Short mmCIF file of C-alpha atoms in Angstrom, two decimals:
data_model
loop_
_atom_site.label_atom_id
_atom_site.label_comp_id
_atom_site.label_asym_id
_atom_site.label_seq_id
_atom_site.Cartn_x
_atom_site.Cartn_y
_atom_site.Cartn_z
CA UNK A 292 0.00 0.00 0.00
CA UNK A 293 1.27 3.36 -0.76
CA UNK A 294 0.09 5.19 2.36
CA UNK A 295 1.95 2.18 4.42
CA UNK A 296 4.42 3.70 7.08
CA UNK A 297 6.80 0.97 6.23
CA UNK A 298 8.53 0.02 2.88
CA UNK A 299 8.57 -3.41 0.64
CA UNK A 300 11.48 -3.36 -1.87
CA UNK A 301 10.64 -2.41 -5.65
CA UNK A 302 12.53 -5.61 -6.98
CA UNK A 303 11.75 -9.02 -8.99
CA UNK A 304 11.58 -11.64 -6.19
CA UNK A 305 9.30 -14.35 -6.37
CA UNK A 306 5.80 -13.66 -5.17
CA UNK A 307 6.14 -15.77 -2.09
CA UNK A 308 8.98 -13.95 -0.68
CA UNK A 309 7.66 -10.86 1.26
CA UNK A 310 9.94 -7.79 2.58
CA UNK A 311 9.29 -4.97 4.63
CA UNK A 312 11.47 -1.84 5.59
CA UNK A 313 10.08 -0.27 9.05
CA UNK A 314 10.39 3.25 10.08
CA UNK A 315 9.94 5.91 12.64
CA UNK A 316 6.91 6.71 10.87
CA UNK A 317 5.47 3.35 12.82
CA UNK A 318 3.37 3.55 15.65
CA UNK A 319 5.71 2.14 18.77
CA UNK A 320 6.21 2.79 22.80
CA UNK A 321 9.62 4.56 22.47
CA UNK A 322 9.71 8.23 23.66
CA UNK A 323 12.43 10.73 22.36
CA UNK A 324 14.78 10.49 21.26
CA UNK A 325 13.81 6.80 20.16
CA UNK A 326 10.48 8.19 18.71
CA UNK A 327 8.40 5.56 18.12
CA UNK A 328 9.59 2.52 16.46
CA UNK A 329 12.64 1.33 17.58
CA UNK A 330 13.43 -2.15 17.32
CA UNK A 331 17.24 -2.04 18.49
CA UNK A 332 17.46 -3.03 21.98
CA UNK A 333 21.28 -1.92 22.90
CA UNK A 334 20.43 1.73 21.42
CA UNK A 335 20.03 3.42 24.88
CA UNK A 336 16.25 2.67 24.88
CA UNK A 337 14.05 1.64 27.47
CA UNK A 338 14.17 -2.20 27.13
CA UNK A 339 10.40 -2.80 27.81
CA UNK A 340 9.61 -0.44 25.38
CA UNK A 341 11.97 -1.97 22.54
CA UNK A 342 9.99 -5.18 23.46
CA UNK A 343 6.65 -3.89 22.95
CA UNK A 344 7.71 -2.51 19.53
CA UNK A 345 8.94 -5.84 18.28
CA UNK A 346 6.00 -7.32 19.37
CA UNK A 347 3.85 -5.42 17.40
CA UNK A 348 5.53 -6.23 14.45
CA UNK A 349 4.03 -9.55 13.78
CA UNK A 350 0.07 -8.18 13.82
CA UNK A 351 1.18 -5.02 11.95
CA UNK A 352 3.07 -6.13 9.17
CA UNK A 353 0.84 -9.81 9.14
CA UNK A 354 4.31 -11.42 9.96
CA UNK A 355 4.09 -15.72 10.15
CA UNK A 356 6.64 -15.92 12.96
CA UNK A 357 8.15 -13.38 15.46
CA UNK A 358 11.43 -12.32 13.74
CA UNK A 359 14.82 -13.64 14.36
CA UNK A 360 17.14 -10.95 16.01
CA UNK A 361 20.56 -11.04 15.86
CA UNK A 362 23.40 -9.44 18.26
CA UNK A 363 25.31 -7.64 15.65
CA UNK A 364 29.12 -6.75 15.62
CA UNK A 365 29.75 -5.60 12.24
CA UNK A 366 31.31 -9.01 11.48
CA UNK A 367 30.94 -11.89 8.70
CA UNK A 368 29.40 -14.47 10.54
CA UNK A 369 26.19 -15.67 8.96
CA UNK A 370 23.77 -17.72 11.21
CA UNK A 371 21.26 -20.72 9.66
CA UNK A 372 17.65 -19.75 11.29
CA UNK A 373 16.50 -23.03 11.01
CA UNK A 374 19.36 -24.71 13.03
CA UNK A 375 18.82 -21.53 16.15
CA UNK A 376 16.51 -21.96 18.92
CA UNK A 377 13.83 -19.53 18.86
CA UNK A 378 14.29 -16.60 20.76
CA UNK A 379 17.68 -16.34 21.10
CA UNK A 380 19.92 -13.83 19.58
CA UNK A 381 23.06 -15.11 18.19
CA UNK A 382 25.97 -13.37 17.69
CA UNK A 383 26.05 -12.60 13.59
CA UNK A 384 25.37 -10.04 10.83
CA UNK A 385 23.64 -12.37 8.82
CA UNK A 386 21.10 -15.25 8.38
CA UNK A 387 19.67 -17.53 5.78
CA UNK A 388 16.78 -19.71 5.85
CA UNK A 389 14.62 -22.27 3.54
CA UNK A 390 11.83 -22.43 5.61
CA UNK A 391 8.41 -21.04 4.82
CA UNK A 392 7.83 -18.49 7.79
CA UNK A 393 10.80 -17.82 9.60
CA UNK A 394 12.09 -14.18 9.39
CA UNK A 395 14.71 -13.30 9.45
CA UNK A 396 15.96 -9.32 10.17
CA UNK A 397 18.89 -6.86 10.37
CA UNK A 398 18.63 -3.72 12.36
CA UNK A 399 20.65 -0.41 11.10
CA UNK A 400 20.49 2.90 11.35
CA UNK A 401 23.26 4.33 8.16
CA UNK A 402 24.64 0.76 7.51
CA UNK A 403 23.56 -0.92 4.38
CA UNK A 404 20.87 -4.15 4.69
CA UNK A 405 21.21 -6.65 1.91
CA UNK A 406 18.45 -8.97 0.94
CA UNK A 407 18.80 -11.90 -0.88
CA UNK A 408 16.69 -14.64 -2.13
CA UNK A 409 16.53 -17.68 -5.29
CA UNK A 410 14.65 -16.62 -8.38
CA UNK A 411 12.17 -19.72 -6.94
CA UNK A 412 11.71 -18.29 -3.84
CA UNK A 413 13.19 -21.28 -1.70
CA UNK A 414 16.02 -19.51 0.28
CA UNK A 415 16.36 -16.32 1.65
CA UNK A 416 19.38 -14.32 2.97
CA UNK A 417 19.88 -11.07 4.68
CA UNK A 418 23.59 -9.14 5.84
CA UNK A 419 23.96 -6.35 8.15
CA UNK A 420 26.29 -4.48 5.76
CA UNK A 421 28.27 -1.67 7.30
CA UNK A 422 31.72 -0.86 5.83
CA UNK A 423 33.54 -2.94 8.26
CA UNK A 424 31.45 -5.88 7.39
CA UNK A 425 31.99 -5.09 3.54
CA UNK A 426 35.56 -4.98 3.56
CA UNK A 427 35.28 -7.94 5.87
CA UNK A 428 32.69 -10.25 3.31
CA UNK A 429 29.73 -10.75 5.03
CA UNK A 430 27.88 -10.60 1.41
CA UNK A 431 29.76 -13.44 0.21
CA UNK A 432 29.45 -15.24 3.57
CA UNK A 433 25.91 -14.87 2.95
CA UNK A 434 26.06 -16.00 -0.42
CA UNK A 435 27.87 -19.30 0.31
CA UNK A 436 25.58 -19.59 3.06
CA UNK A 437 22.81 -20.34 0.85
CA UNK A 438 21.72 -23.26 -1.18
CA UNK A 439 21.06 -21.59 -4.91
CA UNK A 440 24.06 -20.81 -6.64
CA UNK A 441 24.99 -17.04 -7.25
CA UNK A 442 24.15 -16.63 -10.77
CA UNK A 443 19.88 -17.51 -9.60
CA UNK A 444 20.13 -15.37 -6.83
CA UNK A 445 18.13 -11.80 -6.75
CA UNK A 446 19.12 -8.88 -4.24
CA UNK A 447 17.96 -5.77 -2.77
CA UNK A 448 20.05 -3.10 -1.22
CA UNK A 449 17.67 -1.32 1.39
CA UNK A 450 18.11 1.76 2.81
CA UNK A 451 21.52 3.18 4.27
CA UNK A 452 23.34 6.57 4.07
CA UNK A 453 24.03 7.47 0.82
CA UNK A 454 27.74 8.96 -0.30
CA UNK A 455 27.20 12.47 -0.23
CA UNK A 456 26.16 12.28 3.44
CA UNK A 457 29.09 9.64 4.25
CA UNK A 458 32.29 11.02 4.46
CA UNK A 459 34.99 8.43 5.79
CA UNK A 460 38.87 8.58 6.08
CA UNK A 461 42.11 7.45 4.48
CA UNK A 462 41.63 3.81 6.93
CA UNK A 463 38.64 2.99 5.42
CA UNK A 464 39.25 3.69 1.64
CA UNK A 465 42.60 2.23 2.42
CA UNK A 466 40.76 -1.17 3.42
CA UNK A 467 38.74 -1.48 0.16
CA UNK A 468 41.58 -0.98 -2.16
CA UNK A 469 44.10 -3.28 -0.65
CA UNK A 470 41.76 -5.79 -1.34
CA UNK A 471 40.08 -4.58 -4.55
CA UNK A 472 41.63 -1.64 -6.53
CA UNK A 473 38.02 -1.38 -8.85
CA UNK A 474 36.60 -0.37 -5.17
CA UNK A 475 38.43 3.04 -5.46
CA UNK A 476 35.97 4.10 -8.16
CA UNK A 477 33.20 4.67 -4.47
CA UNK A 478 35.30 7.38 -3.34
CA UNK A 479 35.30 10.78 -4.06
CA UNK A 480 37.79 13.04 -2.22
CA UNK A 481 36.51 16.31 -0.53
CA UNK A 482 39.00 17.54 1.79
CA UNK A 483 42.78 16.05 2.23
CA UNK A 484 42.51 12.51 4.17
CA UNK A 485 38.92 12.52 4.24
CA UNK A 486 36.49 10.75 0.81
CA UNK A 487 32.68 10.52 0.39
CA UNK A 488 32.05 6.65 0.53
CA UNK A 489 29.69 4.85 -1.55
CA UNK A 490 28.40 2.01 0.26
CA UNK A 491 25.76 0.85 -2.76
CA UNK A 492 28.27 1.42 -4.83
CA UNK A 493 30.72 -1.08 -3.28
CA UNK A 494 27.94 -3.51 -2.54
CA UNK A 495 27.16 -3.83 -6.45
CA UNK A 496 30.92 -4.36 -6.72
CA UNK A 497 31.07 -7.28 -3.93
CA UNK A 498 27.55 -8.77 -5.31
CA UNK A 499 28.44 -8.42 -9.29
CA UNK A 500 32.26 -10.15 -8.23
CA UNK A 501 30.40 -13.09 -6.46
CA UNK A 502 27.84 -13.41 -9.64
CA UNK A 503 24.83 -11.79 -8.45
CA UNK A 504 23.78 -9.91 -11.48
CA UNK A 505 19.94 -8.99 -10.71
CA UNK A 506 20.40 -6.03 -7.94
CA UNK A 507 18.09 -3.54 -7.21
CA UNK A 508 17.83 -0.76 -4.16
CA UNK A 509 20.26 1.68 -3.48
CA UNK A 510 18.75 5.03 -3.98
CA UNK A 511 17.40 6.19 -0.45
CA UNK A 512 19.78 8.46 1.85
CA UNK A 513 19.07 7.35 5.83
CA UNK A 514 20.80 10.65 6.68
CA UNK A 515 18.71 12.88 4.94
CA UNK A 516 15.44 10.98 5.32
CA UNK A 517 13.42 11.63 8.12
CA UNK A 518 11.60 8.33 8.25
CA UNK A 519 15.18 6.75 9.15
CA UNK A 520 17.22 6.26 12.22
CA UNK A 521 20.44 8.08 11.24
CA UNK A 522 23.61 7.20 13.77
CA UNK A 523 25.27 10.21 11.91
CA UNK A 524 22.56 12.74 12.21
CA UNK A 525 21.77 11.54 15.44
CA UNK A 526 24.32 9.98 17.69
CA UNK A 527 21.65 9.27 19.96
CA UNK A 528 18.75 7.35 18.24
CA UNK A 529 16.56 4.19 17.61
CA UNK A 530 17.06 1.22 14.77
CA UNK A 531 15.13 0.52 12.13
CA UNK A 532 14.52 -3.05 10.91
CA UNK A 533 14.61 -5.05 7.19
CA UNK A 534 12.93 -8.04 7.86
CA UNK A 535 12.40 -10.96 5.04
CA UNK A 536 10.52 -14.42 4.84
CA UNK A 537 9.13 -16.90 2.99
CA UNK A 538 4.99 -16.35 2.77
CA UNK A 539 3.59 -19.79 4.19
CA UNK A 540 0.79 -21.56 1.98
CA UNK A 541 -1.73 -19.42 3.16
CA UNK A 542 -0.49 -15.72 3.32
CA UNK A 543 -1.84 -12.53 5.39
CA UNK A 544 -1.95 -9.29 4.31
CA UNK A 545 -1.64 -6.34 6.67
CA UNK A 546 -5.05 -4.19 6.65
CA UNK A 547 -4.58 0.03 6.95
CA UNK A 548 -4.96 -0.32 10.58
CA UNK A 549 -3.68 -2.29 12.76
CA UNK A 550 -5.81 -4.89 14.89
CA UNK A 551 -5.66 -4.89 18.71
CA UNK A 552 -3.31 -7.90 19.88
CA UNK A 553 -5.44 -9.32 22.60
CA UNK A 554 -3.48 -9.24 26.07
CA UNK A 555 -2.46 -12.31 27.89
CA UNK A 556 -5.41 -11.75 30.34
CA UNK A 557 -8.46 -12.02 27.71
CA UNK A 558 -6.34 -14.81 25.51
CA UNK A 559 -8.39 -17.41 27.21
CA UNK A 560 -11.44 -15.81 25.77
CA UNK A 561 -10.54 -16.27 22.16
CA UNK A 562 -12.63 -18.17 20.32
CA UNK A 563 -10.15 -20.89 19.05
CA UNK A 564 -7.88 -21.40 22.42
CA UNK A 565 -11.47 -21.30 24.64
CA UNK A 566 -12.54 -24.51 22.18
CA UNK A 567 -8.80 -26.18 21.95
CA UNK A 568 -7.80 -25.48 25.26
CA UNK A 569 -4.21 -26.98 26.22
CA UNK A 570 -3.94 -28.39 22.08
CA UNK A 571 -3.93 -24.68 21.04
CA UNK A 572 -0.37 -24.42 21.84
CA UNK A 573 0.60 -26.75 19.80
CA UNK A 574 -0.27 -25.47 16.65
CA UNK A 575 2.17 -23.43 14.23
CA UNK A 576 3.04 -19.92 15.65
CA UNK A 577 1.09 -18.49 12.14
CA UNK A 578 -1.76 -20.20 13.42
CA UNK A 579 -1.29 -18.83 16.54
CA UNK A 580 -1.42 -15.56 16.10
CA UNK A 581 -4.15 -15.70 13.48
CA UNK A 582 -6.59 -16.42 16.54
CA UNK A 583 -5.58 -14.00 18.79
CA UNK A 584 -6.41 -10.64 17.42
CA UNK A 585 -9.38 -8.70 18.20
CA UNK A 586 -10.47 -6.24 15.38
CA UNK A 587 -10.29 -7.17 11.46
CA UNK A 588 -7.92 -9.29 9.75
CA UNK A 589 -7.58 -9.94 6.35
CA UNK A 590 -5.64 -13.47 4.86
CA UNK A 591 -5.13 -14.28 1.22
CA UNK A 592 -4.17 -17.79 -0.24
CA UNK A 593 -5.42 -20.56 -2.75
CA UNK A 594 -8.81 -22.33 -2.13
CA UNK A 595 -10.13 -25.63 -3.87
CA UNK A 596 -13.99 -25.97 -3.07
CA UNK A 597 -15.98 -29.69 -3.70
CA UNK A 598 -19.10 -30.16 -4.15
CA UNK A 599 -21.49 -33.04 -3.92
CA UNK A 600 -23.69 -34.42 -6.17
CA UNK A 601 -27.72 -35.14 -5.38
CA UNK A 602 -30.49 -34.13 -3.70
CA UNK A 603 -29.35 -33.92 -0.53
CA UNK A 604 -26.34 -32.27 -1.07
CA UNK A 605 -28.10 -29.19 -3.42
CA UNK A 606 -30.50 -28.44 -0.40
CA UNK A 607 -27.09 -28.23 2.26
CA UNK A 608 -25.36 -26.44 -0.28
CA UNK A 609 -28.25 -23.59 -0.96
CA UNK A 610 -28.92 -24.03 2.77
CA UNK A 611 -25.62 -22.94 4.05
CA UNK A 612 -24.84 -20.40 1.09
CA UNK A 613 -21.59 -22.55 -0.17
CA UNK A 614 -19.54 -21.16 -2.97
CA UNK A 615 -19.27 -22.72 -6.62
CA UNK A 616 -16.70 -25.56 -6.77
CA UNK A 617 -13.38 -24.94 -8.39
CA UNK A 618 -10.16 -23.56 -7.15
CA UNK A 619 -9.09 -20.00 -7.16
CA UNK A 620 -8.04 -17.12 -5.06
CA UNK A 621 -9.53 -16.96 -2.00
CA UNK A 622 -9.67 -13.45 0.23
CA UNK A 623 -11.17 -14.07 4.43
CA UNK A 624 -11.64 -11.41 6.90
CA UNK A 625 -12.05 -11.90 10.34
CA UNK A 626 -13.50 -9.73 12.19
CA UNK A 627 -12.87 -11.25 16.49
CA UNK A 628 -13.62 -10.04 19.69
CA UNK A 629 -13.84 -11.98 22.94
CA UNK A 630 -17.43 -13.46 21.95
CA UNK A 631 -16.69 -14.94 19.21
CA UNK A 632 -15.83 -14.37 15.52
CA UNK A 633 -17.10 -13.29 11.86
CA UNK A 634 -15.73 -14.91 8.56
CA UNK A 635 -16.62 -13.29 5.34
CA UNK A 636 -14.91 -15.54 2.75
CA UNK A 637 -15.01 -14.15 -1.04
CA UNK A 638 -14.37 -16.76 -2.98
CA UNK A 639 -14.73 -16.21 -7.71
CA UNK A 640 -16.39 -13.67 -6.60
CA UNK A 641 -19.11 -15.16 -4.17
CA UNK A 642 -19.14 -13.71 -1.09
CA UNK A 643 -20.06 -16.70 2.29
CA UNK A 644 -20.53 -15.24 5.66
CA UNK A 645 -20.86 -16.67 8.67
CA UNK A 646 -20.44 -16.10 12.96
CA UNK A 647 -18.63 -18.56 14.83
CA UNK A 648 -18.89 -18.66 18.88
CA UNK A 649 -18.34 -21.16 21.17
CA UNK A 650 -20.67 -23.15 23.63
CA UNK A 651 -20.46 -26.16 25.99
CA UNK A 652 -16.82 -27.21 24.70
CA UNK A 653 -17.90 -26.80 20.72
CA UNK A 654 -17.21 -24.06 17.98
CA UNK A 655 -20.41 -23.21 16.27
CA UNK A 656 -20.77 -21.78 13.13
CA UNK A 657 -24.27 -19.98 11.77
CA UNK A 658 -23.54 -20.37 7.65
CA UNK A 659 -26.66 -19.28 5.86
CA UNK A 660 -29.87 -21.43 7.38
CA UNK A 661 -27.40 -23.79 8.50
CA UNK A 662 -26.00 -23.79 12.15
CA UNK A 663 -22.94 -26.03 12.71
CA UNK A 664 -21.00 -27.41 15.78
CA UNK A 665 -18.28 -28.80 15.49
CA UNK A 666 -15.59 -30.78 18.35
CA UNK A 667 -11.78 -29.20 17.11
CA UNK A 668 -8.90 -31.04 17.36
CA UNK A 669 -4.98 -29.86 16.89
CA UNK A 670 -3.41 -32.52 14.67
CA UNK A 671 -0.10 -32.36 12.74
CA UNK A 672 -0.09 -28.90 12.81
CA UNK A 673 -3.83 -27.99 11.66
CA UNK A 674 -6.93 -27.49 13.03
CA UNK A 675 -9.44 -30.82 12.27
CA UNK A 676 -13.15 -30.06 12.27
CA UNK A 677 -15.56 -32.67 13.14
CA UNK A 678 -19.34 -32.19 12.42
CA UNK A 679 -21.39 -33.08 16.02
CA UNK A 680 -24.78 -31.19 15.03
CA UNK A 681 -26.25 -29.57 12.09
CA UNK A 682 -29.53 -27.59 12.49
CA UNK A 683 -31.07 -26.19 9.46
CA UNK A 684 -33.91 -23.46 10.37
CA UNK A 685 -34.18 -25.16 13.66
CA UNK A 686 -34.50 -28.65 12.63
CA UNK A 687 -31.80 -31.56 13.55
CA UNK A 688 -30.43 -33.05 10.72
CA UNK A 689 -29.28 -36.69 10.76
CA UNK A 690 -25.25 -36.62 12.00
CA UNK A 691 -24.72 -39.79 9.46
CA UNK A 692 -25.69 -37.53 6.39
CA UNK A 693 -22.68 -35.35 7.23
CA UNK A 694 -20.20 -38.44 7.76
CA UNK A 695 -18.14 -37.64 4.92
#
């Protein structure tokens, strides 16, 4: 969305790897001069605060997983997200992962993040790229960290300070050249010792010498730009976060405001853990956090509907409203509160509705005429709905002519 108040990368990555820049711009708990969104918890800020932002990341942006932080040193070392336990922070400047809804992040504030992913959208890669880590390789430790070779690989340089806002010394230009003379074509001199440093420009260098050809990015200025934590501008000041991931089979989409993340005390009154009770935990962390937000949410994702054939089955199916059968795009909002919930599923165009609530152990569901309940069970990672009682304008309907 244009109006956003955070950034996703103009560049040609596969559709099921998503990318998001924050900003300032954010809401977030930080006072000045960490106003409001700042995700870097050794900046000076108040810790509880810094938590509370990164919370709210995964119901704003519509993220699958909390991200992965990492304690960064301006090194090379490059840390595999599906090998770390969640919640830790490792000490690296990188990660990669293949899984579908981990994500992974950098935090900066003038050094350069560099995404990465596999023109099929299997692996993903991001570097915390300051000049230390530059000179240092942490682009083509990233690189070799990940599965697809270089020449398939597709990158975005996100925002950082830009060289006429980045003036360095003789060390640092000194550093680039001994190992690469080309990299003296990013400096321009301005007074004597001192150069304007172009960190895009030396990232295109290190990414075209490793064989990444398709690179996009480079053109924002974190100094100058308001909506960016700037470590030059600002000495003291907040971090901004690139986060990227793999979009599980069924993907969210962030609405123009943000729901209301229940709090731990009316949790038991969701709809879904009130019905699953202990088995709730147990389901995927997406899943999760689907069924704890109060307010509207909107998903997006693939749907293949079935329909059955005879009497019996026209009358349920114009009973209960059901859509055409087929596959297609499917688009659900969920509008939840601690009574229950409403689904409006638009499916080729065909709009179902129904209200789902819960009563003595059982979700219900009102679709149409139709009243379901249904007993919910966690297994292998989904949620398994089994018909108990169907009641069609206040009539029982037989349980064995809903077997299947």
């Amino acid at each position: 969305m244009k109006n956003d108040p955070w950034l996703t990368p103009d560049w040609d990555a596969p559709a099921r790897v998503r990318a998001v820049v924050t900003t300032r711009a954010m809401q977030g708990e930080s006072q000045p001069p960490f106003d409001a969104c700042n995700l870097g918890a050794r900046s000076g800020d108040v810790p509880a605060a810094v938590a509370a932002n990164r919370a709210g990341l995964i119901p704003l942006l519509g993220l699958p997983s909390a991200p992965r932080w990492l304690r960064q040193v301006h090194g090379v070392d490059v840390v595999d997200a599906d090998a770390s336990a969640i919640g830790s922070e490792p000490t690296a400047d990188a990660a990669v992962t293949h899984a579908a809804g981990v994500v992974i992040a950098v935090l900066t504030a003038d050094c350069l993040p560099v995404v990465l992913c596999s023109d099929d959208g299997s692996a993903i890669g991001i570097a915390h790229a300051g000049w230390r880590g530059l000179v240092g390789g942490v682009i083509e430790a990233t690189i070799a960290n990940l599965p697809a070779p270089a020449s398939r690989l597709i990158a975005w340089l996100g925002p950082a300070i830009a060289a006429a806002s980045y003036e360095v010394g003789d060390e640092v230009r000194d550093a680039f050249i001994t190992i690469d003379p080309r990299a003296a074509a990013a400096f321009t001199p301005t007074r004597p010792g001192h150069w304007l440093c172009d960190l895009y420009a030396l990232a295109r260098q290190r990414l075209a010498a490793a064989g990444v050809s398709r690179v996009r990015g480079g053109e924002l200025d974190t100094f100058r730009d308001p909506r960016f934590y700037s470590y030059r501008r600002e000495r003291e000041t907040g971090r901004f976060a690139t986060l990227i991931w793999i979009e599980p089979a069924v993907t969210t989409a962030p609405v123009a405001q943000s729901p209301t993340f229940l709090s731990i005390e009316d949790q038991p009154r969701a709809l879904f853990p009130s019905v699953l009770g202990d088995a709730f935990a147990s389901l995927p962390p997406q899943v999760r956090s689907l069924h704890l937000h109060a307010g509207i949410r909107r998903y997006r994702g693939e749907v293949e509907v079935e329909r059955g054939r005879g009497l019996l089955a026209a009358l349920c199916i114009r009973a209960a409203h059901l859509p055409p059968a087929g596959m297609g795009p499917i688009e659900v909002e969920i509008d939840a509160d601690a009574h229950g919930e409403r689904w409006t599923r638009h499916i080729a165009g065909h709009a179902m509705r129904s209200r789902l609530w819960a009563q003595d152990g059982l979700l219900c569901e009102r679709l149409g005429w139709a009243t379901f309940a249904f007993r919910l069970q966690a297994q292998a990672a989904v949620v398994v709905w089994q018909v108990v009682r169907v009641r069609v304008l206040g009539m029982r309907l037989p349980l064995r002519w809903f077997a299947q």
